[in-house]
C-alpha positions in Angstrom: -181.4 -108.7 17.2 -179.4 -111.9 17.7 -178.6 -112.4 14.0 -176.8 -109.1 13.7 -173.1 -108.7 14.4 -170.6 -105.8 14.2 -167.1 -106.2 12.9 -164.6 -105.5 15.8 -161.4 -104.9 13.9 -161.5 -102.8 10.7 -157.8 -102.8 10.3 -157.5 -106.4 9.3 -159.2 -107.8 6.3 -159.1 -111.3 4.9 -156.3 -111.7 2.4 -156.9 -112.9 -1.1 -160.4 -111.4 -1.2 -161.7 -110.3 -4.6 -161.7 -106.5 -5.3 -164.9 -104.6 -4.8 -166.9 -103.5 -7.8 -169.1 -100.5 -8.4 -172.9 -100.6 -8.7 -174.6 -97.4 -9.8 -178.2 -97.1 -8.5 -179.2 -94.6 -11.1 -177.6 -91.4 -12.6 -179.8 -88.6 -13.8 -181.1 -88.5 -17.4 -178.2 -88.4 -20.0 -179.2 -84.8 -21.0 -178.9 -83.6 -17.4 -175.9 -85.7 -16.5 -173.7 -86.2 -19.6 -170.5 -86.2 -17.5 -171.9 -89.0 -15.3 -172.8 -91.2 -18.3 -169.4 -90.5 -19.9 -167.7 -91.7 -16.7 -169.8 -94.9 -16.8 -168.3 -95.6 -20.2 -164.8 -94.9 -19.0 -165.2 -96.9 -15.9 -166.6 -99.9 -17.8 -163.7 -99.8 -20.3 -161.0 -99.7 -17.6 -159.7 -102.9 -16.2 -158.3 -103.2 -12.6 -155.1 -105.0 -11.6 -156.8 -108.3 -11.9 -158.3 -107.7 -15.3 -161.9 -107.0 -14.3 -163.7 -103.7 -15.0 -164.7 -102.0 -11.8 -168.3 -101.3 -13.0 -170.6 -104.2 -12.1 -173.9 -102.7 -13.2 -175.8 -99.5 -13.6 -179.5 -98.8 -13.2 -181.6 -97.2 -15.9 -184.5 -95.2 -14.5 -186.2 -93.1 -17.2 -189.3 -92.0 -15.3 -189.7 -94.2 -12.2 -189.5 -97.1 -14.7 -189.2 -97.2 -18.5 -191.4 -94.3 -19.2 -194.4 -94.1 -21.6 -192.4 -94.3 -24.8 -188.8 -94.9 -25.9 -186.5 -92.1 -24.8 -184.3 -91.0 -27.8 -181.5 -89.9 -25.5 -181.5 -92.9 -23.2 -181.5 -95.5 -26.0 -178.1 -94.6 -27.5 -176.6 -94.0 -24.0 -177.6 -97.4 -22.9 -176.5 -99.0 -26.2 -173.0 -97.5 -25.9 -172.7 -98.7 -22.3 -173.8 -102.2 -23.0 -171.3 -102.4 -25.9 -168.5 -102.2 -23.3 -169.9 -105.3 -21.6 -171.4 -103.4 -18.6 -174.8 -104.7 -17.3 -177.7 -102.2 -17.5 -180.6 -102.9 -15.2 -184.1 -101.6 -15.7 -185.7 -99.9 -12.6 -188.8 -101.6 -11.3 -190.4 -100.1 -8.3 -192.1 -102.8 -6.2 -193.6 -100.3 -3.8 -192.5 -102.5 -0.9 -194.5 -105.3 -2.3 -197.7 -103.4 -3.1 -197.3 -102.9 -6.8 -199.4 -105.2 -9.0 -197.6 -108.1 -10.6 -199.0 -107.2 -14.1 -197.6 -103.6 -13.9 -194.1 -104.8 -13.0 -194.0 -107.4 -15.8 -195.4 -104.8 -18.3 -192.6 -102.3 -17.3 -190.1 -105.1 -17.7 -191.3 -105.9 -21.2 -190.9 -102.2 -22.2 -187.3 -102.1 -20.8 -186.4 -105.1 -22.8 -188.0 -104.0 -26.0 -186.8 -100.4 -25.9 -183.4 -100.6 -24.2 -182.4 -104.3 -24.2 -181.5 -104.3 -20.6 -179.5 -107.1 -19.0 -181.7 -107.5 -15.9 -183.7 -105.6 -13.4 -183.3 -103.6 -10.2 -186.3 -104.2 -7.9 -186.5 -101.0 -6.0 -188.1 -100.7 -2.6 -188.2 -104.5 -2.4 -189.9 -105.8 0.8 -187.9 -107.6 3.5 -190.4 -109.6 5.4 -191.2 -113.3 4.9 -194.9 -112.8 4.2 -194.2 -111.0 0.9 -191.4 -113.4 -0.2 -193.8 -115.6 -2.4 -195.0 -112.6 -4.3 -191.5 -111.3 -5.0 -190.3 -114.8 -5.9 -193.2 -115.0 -8.4 -192.0 -111.7 -10.0 -188.4 -112.9 -10.1 -189.3 -116.2 -11.7 -191.3 -114.5 -14.4 -188.5 -111.9 -15.1 -186.0 -114.7 -15.6 -188.2 -116.2 -18.4 -188.2 -112.9 -20.4 -184.5 -113.2 -21.4 -181.5 -115.5 -21.0 -179.2 -114.8 -18.0 -181.4 -112.1 -16.5 -179.6 -110.4 -13.6 -181.7 -109.4 -10.7 -180.8 -107.0 -7.9 -183.2 -106.6 -5.0 -183.1 -103.1 -3.6 -184.1 -103.8 0.0 -181.9 -101.2 1.6 -181.7 -103.4 4.8 -181.3 -107.1 5.6 -184.3 -109.1 4.4 -185.2 -112.5 5.6 -182.7 -115.1 4.2 -185.2 -116.5 1.7 -184.9 -113.6 -0.6 -181.3 -114.6 -1.4 -182.7 -117.7 -3.2 -184.6 -115.5 -5.7 -182.0 -112.8 -6.5 -178.5 -112.6 -7.9 -177.7 -109.8 -5.5 -179.3 -108.1 -2.5 -178.8 -104.5 -1.4 -178.6 -105.0 2.3 -177.7 -101.4 3.1 -178.8 -98.2 1.5 -178.5 -95.1 3.6 -176.3 -92.4 5.2 -172.7 -92.6 6.3 -173.8 -91.7 9.8 -175.8 -95.0 9.9 -173.4 -97.1 7.9 -170.3 -96.6 10.1 -172.2 -98.2 13.0 -174.1 -100.7 11.0 -174.4 -104.4 11.7 -174.4 -107.4 9.3 -176.8 -110.3 9.5 -175.1 -113.5 10.4 -176.8 -115.5 7.7 -175.0 -113.5 5.0 -171.8 -115.3 5.9 -173.2 -118.4 4.1 -173.0 -116.5 0.8 -170.1 -115.1 -1.2 -169.6 -111.3 -1.4 -170.9 -111.0 -4.9 -174.3 -111.6 -3.5 -174.4 -108.3 -1.6 -174.3 -104.6 -2.3 -174.0 -101.5 -0.1 -175.1 -98.0 -1.1 -174.0 -95.2 1.1 -174.4 -91.4 0.7 -172.8 -88.6 2.7 -169.4 -90.3 2.9 -166.7 -87.6 3.5 -163.6 -88.0 1.4 -161.6 -88.5 4.5 -163.6 -91.5 5.5 -163.7 -93.3 2.1 -161.0 -95.8 3.0 -162.9 -96.6 6.2 -166.2 -97.1 4.3 -164.4 -99.5 1.9 -163.0 -101.5 4.9 -166.5 -101.8 6.4 -167.9 -103.0 3.1 -165.2 -105.7 2.9 -165.6 -106.8 6.4 -169.3 -107.0 6.1 -169.0 -109.2 3.0 -170.3 -106.8 0.3 -168.9 -107.4 -3.3 -170.5 -104.3 -4.9 -170.7 -100.8 -3.5 -171.5 -97.2 -4.3 -170.2 -94.5 -2.0 -170.8 -90.8 -2.5 -170.3 -87.5 -0.7 -173.6 -86.3 -2.1 -176.4 -86.1 0.5 -180.1 -86.9 0.2 -182.4 -84.0 0.5 -185.4 -86.2 1.3 -186.3 -89.2 3.5 -183.9 -92.2 3.7 -186.1 -94.4 1.5 -186.2 -91.7 -1.2 -182.5 -91.0 -1.5 -182.4 -91.1 -5.3 -181.2 -87.6 -5.5 -178.0 -88.6 -3.7 -177.1 -91.1 -6.5 -177.9 -88.9 -9.5 -174.5 -87.1 -9.8 -170.9 -88.2 -9.4 -169.2 -88.1 -6.0 -166.6 -85.5 -5.7 -163.9 -88.3 -5.3 -165.2 -90.5 -8.2 -161.7 -91.3 -9.5 -160.4 -92.2 -6.1 -163.5 -94.3 -5.4 -163.3 -96.3 -8.6 -159.5 -96.9 -8.3 -159.9 -98.1 -4.7 -162.7 -100.5 -5.5 -160.5 -102.1 -8.2 -158.0 -103.2 -5.5 -158.1 -106.4 -3.5 -157.9 -106.1 0.2 -154.4 -107.5 0.4 -153.0 -105.1 -2.2 
């Protein structure tokens, strides 16, 4: 497609660019992943060379949403993380635009009442222009529920440009390293700063972590999550790949805290 381009030189990055940050699309339940949640706290408390913590946000997904009742293990885990200043986003599954408006807003209310989330992750967000008005309506309502609501649209690929007007951040890539290393970026994204875009990549070998970070910077992403874990299911249902720490977590976090010229 004409609006897609591929970076030609991954050895040269723009100088003075801001360091990348980490976005966690959803660790497993705190009982099943205590180490992961502890690392979120450590990551959020640590400041990089420019004074900013590398953790931008983390998604809370209790049971494909907030669950039927407050979870006694998630509540304190989220409270401790938010005390560090990290943003916690409630997981709302849009079903590629098929989920009823009322269900999404009801789930959002429960996330706010039980966990006091800072915003929402709209998972499986559609990308086509015809469904933009419906997603825009959801986003407008979510922003009325609390001040400074942060919204991340989990498209997984480049949507039509209009979605950028409704979200704080768009996930324009979510998939495997095999696809990411040859991925292309939509030209219209150059009209927006890097903090508007996020890339999520699974199956990244440790030996290719630096290359993955260079690709993210060249393609204009400000938030990333790279892991060597692999998805056992389809590309769209890659949640299992994000549930545990990558084997190179410390290296990943330390590298995202660096600007490209450092």
